[in-house]
Coordinates of C-alpha atoms in Angstrom, one line a residue:
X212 CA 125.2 30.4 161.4
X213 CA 128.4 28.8 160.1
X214 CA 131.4 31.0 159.3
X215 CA 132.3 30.9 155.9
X216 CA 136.0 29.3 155.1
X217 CA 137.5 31.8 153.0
X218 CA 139.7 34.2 154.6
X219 CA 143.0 36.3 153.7
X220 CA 145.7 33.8 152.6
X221 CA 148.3 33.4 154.8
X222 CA 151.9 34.6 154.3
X223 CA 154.7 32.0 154.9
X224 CA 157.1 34.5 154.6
X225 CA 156.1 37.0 156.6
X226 CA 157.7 37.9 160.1
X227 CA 154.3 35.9 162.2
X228 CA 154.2 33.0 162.1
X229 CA 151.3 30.9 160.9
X230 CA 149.6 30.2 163.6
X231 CA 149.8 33.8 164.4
X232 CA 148.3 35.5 161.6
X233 CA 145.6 32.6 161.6
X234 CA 144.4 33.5 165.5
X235 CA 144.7 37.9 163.9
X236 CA 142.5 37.0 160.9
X237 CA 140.0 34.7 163.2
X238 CA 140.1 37.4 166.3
X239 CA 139.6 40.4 164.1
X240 CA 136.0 38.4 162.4
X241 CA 134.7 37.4 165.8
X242 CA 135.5 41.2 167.6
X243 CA 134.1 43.4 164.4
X244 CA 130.7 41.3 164.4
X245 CA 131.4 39.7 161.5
X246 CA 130.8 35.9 163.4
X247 CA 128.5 36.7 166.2
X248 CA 128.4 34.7 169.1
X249 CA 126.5 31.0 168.3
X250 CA 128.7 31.2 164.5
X251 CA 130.2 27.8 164.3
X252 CA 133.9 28.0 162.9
X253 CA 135.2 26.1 160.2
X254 CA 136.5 22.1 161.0
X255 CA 139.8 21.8 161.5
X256 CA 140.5 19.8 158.5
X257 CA 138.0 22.2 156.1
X258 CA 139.8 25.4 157.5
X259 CA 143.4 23.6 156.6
X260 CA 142.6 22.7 153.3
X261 CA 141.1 26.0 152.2
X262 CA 144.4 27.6 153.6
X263 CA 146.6 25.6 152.4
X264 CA 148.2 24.8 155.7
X265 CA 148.4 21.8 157.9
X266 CA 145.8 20.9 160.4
X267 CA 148.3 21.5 163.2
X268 CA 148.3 24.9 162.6
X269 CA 144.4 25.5 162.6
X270 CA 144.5 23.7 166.3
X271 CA 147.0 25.8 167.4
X272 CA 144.7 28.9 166.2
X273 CA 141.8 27.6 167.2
X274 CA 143.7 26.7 170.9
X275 CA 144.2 30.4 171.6
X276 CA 140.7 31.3 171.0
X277 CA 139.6 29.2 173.2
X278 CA 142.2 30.4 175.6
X279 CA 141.1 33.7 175.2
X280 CA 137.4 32.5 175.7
X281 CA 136.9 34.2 172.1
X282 CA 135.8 30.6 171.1
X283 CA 134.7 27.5 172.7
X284 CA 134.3 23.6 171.9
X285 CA 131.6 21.7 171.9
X286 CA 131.5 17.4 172.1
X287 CA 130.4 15.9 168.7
X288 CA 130.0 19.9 166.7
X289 CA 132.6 21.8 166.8
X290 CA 134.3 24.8 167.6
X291 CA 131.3 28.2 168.4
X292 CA 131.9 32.0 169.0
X293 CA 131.4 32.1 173.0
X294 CA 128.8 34.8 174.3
X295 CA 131.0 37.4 175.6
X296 CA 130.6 38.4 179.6
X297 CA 131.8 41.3 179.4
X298 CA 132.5 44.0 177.0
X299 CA 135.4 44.5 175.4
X300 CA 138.3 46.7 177.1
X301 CA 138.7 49.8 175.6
X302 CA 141.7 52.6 175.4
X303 CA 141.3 54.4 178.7
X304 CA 140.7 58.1 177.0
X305 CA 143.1 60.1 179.2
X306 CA 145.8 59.8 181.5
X307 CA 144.3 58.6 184.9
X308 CA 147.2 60.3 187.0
X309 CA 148.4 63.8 187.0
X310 CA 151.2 63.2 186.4
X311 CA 153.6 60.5 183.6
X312 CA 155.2 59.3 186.4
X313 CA 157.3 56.5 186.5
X314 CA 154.8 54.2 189.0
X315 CA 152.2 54.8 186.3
X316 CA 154.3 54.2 183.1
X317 CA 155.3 50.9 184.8
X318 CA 152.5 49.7 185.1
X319 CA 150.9 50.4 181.9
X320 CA 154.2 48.9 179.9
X321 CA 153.5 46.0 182.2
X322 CA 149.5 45.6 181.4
X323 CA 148.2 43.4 178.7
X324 CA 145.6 45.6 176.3
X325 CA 145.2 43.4 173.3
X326 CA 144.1 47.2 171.6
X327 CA 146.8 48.5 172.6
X328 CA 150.7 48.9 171.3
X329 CA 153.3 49.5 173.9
X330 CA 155.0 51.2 171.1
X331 CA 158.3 52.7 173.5
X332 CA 158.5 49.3 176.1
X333 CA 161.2 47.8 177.2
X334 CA 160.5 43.8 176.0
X335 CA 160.8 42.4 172.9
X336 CA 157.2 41.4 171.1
X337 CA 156.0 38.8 172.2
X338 CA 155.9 36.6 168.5
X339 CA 159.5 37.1 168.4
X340 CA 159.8 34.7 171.6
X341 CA 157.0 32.1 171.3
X342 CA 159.8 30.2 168.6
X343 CA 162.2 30.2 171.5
X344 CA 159.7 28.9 174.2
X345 CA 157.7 26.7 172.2
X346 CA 154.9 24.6 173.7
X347 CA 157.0 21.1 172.7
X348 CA 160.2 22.5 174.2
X349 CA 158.4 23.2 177.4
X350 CA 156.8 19.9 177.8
X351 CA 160.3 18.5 177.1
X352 CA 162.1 20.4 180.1
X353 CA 158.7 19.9 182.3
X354 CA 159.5 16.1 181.6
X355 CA 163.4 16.1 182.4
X356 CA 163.2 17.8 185.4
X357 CA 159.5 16.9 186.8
X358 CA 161.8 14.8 189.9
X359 CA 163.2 17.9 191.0
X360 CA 160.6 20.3 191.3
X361 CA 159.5 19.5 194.9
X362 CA 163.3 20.0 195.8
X363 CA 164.1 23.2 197.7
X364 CA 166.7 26.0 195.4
X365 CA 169.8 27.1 196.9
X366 CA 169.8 30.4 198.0
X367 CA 172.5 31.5 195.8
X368 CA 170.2 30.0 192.7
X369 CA 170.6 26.5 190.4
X370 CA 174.2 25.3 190.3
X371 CA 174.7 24.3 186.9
X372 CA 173.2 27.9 186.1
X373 CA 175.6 29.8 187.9
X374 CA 178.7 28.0 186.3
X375 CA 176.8 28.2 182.3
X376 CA 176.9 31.7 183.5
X377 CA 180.3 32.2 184.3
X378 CA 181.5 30.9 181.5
X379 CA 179.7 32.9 179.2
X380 CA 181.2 35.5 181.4
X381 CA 184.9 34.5 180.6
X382 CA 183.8 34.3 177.1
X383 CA 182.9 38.1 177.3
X384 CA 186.4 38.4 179.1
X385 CA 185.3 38.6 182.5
X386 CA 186.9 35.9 185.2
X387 CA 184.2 35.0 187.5
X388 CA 183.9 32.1 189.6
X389 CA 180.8 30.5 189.8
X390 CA 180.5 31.3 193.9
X391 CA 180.7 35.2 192.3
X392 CA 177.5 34.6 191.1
X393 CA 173.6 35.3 192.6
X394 CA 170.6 34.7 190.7
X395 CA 167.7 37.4 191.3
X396 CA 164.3 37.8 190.3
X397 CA 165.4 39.5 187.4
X398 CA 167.7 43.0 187.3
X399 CA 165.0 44.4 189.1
X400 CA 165.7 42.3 192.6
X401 CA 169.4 43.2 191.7
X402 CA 169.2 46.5 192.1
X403 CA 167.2 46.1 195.2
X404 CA 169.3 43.8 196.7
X405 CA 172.4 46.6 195.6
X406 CA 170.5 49.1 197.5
X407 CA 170.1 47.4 200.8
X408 CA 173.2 45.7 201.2
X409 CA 175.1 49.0 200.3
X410 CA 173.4 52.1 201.2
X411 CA 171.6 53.8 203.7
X412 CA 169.3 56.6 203.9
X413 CA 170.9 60.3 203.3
X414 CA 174.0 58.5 201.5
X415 CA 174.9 60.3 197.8
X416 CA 174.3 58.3 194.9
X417 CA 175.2 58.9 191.0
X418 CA 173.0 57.9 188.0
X419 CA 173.0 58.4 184.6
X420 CA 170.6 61.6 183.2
X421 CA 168.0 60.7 181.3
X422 CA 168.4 56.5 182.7
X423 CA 166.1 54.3 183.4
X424 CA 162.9 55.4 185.4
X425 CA 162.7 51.9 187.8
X426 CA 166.1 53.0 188.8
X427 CA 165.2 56.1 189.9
X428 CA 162.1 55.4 191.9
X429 CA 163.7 52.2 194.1
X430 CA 166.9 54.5 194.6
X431 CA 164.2 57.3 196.2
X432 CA 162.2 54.5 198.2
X433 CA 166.0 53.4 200.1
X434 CA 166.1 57.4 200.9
X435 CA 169.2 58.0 199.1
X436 CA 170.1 61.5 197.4
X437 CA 170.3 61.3 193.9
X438 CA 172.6 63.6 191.9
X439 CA 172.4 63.5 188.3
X440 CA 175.3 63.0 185.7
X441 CA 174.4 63.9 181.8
X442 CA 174.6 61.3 179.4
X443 CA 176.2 62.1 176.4
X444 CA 176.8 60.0 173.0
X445 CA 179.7 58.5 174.1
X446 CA 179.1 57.6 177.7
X447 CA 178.3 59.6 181.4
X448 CA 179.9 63.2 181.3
X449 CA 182.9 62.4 183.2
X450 CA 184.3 66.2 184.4
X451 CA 180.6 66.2 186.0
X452 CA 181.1 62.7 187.9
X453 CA 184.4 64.3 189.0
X454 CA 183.3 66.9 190.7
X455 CA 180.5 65.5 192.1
X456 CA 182.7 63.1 193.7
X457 CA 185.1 66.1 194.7
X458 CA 181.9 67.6 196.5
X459 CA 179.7 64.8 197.8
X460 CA 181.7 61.3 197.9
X461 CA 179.0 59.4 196.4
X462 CA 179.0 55.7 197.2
X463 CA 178.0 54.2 194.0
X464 CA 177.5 55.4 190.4
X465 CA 175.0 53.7 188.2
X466 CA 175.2 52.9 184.5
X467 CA 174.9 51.5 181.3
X468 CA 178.1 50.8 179.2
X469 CA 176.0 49.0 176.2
X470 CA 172.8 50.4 174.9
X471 CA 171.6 52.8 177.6
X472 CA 167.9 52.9 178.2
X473 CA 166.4 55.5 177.0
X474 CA 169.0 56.9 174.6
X475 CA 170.4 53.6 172.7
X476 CA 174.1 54.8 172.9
X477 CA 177.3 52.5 174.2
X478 CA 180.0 54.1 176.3
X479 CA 183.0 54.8 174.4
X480 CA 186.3 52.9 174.7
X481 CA 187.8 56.0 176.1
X482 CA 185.2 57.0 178.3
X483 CA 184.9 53.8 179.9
X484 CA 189.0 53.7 180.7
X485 CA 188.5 57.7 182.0
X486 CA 185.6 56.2 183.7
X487 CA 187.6 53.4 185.9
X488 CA 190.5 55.7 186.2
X489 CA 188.5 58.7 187.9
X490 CA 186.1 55.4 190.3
X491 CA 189.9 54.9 191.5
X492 CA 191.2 58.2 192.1
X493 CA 187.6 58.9 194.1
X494 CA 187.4 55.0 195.6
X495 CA 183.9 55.2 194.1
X496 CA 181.9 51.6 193.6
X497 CA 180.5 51.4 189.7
X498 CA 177.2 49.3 189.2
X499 CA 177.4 48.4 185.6
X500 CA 173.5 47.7 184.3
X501 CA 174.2 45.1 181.2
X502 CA 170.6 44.0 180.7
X503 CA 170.6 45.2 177.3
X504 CA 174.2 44.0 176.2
X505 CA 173.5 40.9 175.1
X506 CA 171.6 42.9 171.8
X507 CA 174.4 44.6 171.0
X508 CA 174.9 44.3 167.3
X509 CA 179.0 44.1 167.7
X510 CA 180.2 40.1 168.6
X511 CA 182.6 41.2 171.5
X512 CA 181.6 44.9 172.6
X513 CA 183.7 46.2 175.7
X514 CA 182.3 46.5 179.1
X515 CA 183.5 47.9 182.5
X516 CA 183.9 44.6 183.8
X517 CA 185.7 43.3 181.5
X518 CA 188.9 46.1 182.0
X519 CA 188.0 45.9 185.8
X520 CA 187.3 42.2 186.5
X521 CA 184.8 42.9 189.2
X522 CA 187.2 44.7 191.8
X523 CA 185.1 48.1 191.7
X524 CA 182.4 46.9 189.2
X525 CA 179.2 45.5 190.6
X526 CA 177.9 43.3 186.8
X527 CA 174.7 43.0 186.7
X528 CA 172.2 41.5 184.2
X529 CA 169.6 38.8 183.0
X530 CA 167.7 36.9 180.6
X531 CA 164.1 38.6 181.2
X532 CA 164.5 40.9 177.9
X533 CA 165.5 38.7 175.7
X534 CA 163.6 35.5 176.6
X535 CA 160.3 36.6 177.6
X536 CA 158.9 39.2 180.4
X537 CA 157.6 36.3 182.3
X538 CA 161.2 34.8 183.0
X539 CA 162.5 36.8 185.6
X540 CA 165.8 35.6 185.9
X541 CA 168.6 38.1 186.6
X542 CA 172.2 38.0 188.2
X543 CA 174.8 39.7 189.9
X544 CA 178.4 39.3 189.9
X545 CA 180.8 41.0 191.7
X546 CA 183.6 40.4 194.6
X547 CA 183.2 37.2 196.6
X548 CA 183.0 39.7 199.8
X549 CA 179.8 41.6 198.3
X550 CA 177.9 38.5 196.6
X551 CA 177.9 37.4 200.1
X552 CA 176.4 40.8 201.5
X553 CA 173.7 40.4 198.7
X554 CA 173.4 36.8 199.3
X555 CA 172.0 37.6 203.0
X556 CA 169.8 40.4 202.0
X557 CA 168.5 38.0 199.4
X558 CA 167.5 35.3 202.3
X559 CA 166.0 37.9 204.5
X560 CA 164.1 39.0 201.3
X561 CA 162.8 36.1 199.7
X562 CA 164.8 33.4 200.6
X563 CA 165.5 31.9 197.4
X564 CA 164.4 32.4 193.8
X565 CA 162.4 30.1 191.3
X566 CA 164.4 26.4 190.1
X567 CA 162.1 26.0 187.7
X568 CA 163.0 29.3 185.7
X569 CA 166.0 28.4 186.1
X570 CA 166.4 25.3 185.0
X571 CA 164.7 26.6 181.8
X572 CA 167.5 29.0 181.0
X573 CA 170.5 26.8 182.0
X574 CA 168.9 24.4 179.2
X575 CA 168.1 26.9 176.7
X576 CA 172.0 28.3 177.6
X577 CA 173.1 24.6 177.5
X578 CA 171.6 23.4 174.4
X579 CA 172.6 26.3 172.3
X580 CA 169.1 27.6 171.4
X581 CA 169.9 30.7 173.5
X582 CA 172.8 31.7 171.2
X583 CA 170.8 30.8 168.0
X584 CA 167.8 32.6 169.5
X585 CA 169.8 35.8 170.0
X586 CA 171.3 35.9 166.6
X587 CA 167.8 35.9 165.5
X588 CA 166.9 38.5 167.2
X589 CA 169.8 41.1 167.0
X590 CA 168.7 40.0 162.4
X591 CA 165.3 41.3 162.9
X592 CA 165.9 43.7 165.6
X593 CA 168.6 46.0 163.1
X594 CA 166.1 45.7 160.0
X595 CA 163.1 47.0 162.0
X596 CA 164.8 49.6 163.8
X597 CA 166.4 50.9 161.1
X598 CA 162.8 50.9 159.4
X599 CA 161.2 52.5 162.7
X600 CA 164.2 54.9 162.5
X601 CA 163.3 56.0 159.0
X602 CA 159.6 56.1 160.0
X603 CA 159.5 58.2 162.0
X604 CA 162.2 60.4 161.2
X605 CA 159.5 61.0 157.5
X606 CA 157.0 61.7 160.3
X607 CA 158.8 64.8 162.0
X608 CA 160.5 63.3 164.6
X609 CA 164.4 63.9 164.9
X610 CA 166.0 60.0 166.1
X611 CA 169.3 60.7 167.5
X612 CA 171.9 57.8 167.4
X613 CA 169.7 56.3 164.5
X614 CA 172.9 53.9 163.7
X615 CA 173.7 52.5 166.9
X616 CA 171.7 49.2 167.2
X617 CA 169.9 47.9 170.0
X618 CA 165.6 48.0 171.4
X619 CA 165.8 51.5 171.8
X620 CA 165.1 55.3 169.5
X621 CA 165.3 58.2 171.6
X622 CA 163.8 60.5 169.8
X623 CA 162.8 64.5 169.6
X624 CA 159.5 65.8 169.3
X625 CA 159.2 69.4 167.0
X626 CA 159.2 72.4 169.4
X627 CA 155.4 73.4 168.6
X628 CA 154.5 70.2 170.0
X629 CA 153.0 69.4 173.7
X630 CA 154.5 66.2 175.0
X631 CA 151.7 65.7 177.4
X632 CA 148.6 65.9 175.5
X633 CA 150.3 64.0 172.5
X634 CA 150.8 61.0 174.6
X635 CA 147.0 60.9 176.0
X636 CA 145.8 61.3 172.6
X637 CA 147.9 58.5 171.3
X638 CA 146.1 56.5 174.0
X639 CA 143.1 56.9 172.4
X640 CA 144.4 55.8 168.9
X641 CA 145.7 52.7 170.3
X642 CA 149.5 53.8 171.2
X643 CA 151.3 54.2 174.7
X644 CA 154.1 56.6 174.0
X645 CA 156.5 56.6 176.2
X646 CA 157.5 60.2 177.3
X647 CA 161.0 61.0 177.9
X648 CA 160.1 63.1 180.7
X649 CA 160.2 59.9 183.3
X650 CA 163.9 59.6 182.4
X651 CA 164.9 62.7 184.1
X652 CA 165.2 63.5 187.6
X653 CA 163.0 66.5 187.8
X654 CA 160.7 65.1 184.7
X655 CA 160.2 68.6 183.3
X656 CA 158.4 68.8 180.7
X657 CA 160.7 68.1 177.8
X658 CA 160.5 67.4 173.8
X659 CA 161.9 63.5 174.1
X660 CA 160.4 60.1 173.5
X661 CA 161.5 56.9 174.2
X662 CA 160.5 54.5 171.2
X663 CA 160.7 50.3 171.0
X664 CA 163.0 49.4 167.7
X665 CA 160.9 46.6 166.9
X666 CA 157.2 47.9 167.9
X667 CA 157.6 51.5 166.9
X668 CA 158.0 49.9 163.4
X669 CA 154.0 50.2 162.2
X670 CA 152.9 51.7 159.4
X671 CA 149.8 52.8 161.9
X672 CA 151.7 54.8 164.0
X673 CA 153.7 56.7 161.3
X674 CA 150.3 57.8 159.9
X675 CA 149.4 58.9 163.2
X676 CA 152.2 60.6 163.9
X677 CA 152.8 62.1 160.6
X678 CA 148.9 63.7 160.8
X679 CA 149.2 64.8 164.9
X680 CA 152.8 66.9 164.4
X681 CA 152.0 68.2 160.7
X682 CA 148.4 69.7 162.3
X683 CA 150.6 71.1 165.6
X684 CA 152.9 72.7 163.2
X685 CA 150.1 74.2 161.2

């Protein structure tokens, strides 16, 4: 059987790119039945000329669907629908743990389900990156630097990196030196590498309530006790920090100035000066989370560091959420005196990071394409927030903070509606939620969810919502 050319024209002004909507069209055909397995696909040059497109673009399709093992290439005939090993992966139908805990959640927003839509992650999606890491301007950098892969990285990560980096720290109006900088395996290794240089079992800690789940869970795995400060719209809830540093003397309080994950909302000028003032009065150490900063809609947005110039501030951030999930490059900078305390836990961890991803950054940083790249996305990421925000909001949803920019929606379910068995039926239908629930210490059941700006925007998910919260309310 030979699979017919014509197929939906593709859009060139539409937000995938070419190659991208080619590989959806081809993909959906070959998983509904349409072309079984044996069907031989178009030629390359018959497939571009009944598009309209170049024949660049059909290899590129037809590239991924062989990646995929969707399709397959035969010497002398062509390109065939491969016999399938295995059936297709389907939405798991409920929750496999009792619990939404935040193990779970991780790895779920981590897994790759082409059927499903990690409609509340943390990333960016993933045709919004393939632009910045396309295949030419890999196999450029894999031919500059090809001499020094099989040299050993510093400890403290790639030179040139560390300096790009503290400049664009001066440009943000924080004076680092380049030797106050460590690369990590992403934010993730920062924080780690935070908790075991600094803290010790049964020591008081302060985080942000709701925050960021990961937190949470490697603070409880160092043994630490964890007291909760509320997060309001303009920054932590500082008469609560005061007197929990009146009554327990904690020795570090996390947070996000810009953008806090879950809720979206930046720290206030005010707040953040009350905030230095009171980590003087109580000598209390601040670690400033700024791996969202660099989408914040305003050109020069203040941060903690930037007023404190790393005396009590701990800065610490990366390029994993705005390049790709699979760069995990990260940094911390701080005092010369703790960079070296991290730098030993870091060697007694895992010695050194990856050169090779970052080499990749320092050239993306170097060449500019990093700052084009981000204006890009900060475009596209207001217009479909702002869409996603009205979305939902016509589905029954309350957004708070709907104006404030950035990945993030938190967002409020109606009162008659169960959190829980919303977010297993979602499954089902093809959306992970992600429940607002994980976000707390306790994780009491709650009415909050944490939505994606860019992937909650889907007509598909409207419907669904619009239909599951107009029946509970019926």
């Amino acid at each position: 059987m030979d699979a017919p050319t014509q197929l939906p024209a593709l859009d060139r002004a539409g937000e995938l790119s070419l190659v991208d909507q080619l590989v959806g069209h081809l993909t959906a055909r070959i998983d509904s039945g349409q072309w079984p397995p044996g069907t031989r696909l178009p030629s390359i040059r018959k497939l571009a000329a009944a598009l309209g497109v170049s024949p660049a673009t059909v290899v590129g399709a037809y590239d991924r669907l062989v990646a995929r093992s969707l399709i397959e290439s035969r010497a002398a005939s062509g390109y065939f629908v491969r016999q399938r090993r295995y059936a297709p992966r389907l939405p798991a139908p409920m929750l496999q743990r009792s619990e939404l805990d935040a193990v779970w959640l991780l790895h779920k927003l981590m897994e790759r389900q082409d059927n499903v839509t990690a409609v509340g992650s943390g990333f960016l999606p993933e045709h919004w990156l393939e632009d910045m890491l396309s295949s030419r301007l890999l196999a450029q950098f894999s031919r500059k630097g090809k001499k020094s892969y099989a040299l050993p990285c510093a400890a403290e990560g790639y030179p040139p990196l560390r300096s790009q980096i503290a400049l664009m720290l001066a440009q943000a109006g924080i004076k680092a030196a380049p030797e106050q900088v460590l690369m990590t395996f992403g934010a993730t290794q920062g924080i780690d590498l935070i908790c075991r240089g600094l803290l010790q079992a049964g020591d008081a800690v302060a985080v942000e309530e709701p925050a960021y789940f990961g937190l949470y869970a490697r603070l409880r795995a160092q043994g630490v006790r964890l007291l909760g400060v509320p997060r309001r719209d303009d920054g932590p809830d500082l008469a609560v920090l005061d007197q929990i540093c009146t009554q327990h003397r904690p020795r570090l309080f996390f947070t996000q100035t810009l953008l806090h994950n879950p809720t979206g909302s930046s720290t206030s000028p005010a707040t953040a000066f009350g905030l230095l003032e009171l980590a003087r009065r109580h000598d209390l150490r601040l670690v400033e989370d700024d791996v969202f900063g660099d989408l914040h809609p305003s050109p020069n947005p203040l941060r903690l560091a930037q007023v404190d110039q790393l005396e009590r501030v701990i800065f610490l951030s990366g390029f994993t959420k705005v390049l790709s999930p699979s760069i995990r490059v990260g940094y911390l900078a701080a005092a010369p005196e703790l960079i070296q305390c991290f730098l030993e836990q870091k060697i007694l961890s895992v010695l050194s990071t990856s050169e090779l991803d970052e080499r990749l950054v320092f050239e993306l940083l170097s060449n500019g394409s990093f700052h084009k790249h981000l204006e890009r996305t900060r475009a596209r990421l207001s217009h479909h927030r702002a869409q996603a925000v009205l979305g939902l909001a016509r589905a029954g949803l309350k957004p708070i903070l709907a104006d404030e920019g950035g990945l993030f929606i938190w967002a409020r379910l109606p009162d008659a509606v169960a959190l829980k068995p919303l977010v297993e039926d979602a499954l089902t239908q093809g959306f992970l939620l992600t429940p607002g629930d994980v976000f707390f210490l306790e994780q009491a059941p709650g009415p909050w969810l944490r939505f994606n700006g860019a992937a909650a925007n889907d007509g598909r998910l409207f419907a669904y919502l619009a239909e599951r919260l107009g029946a509970a309310g019926r």
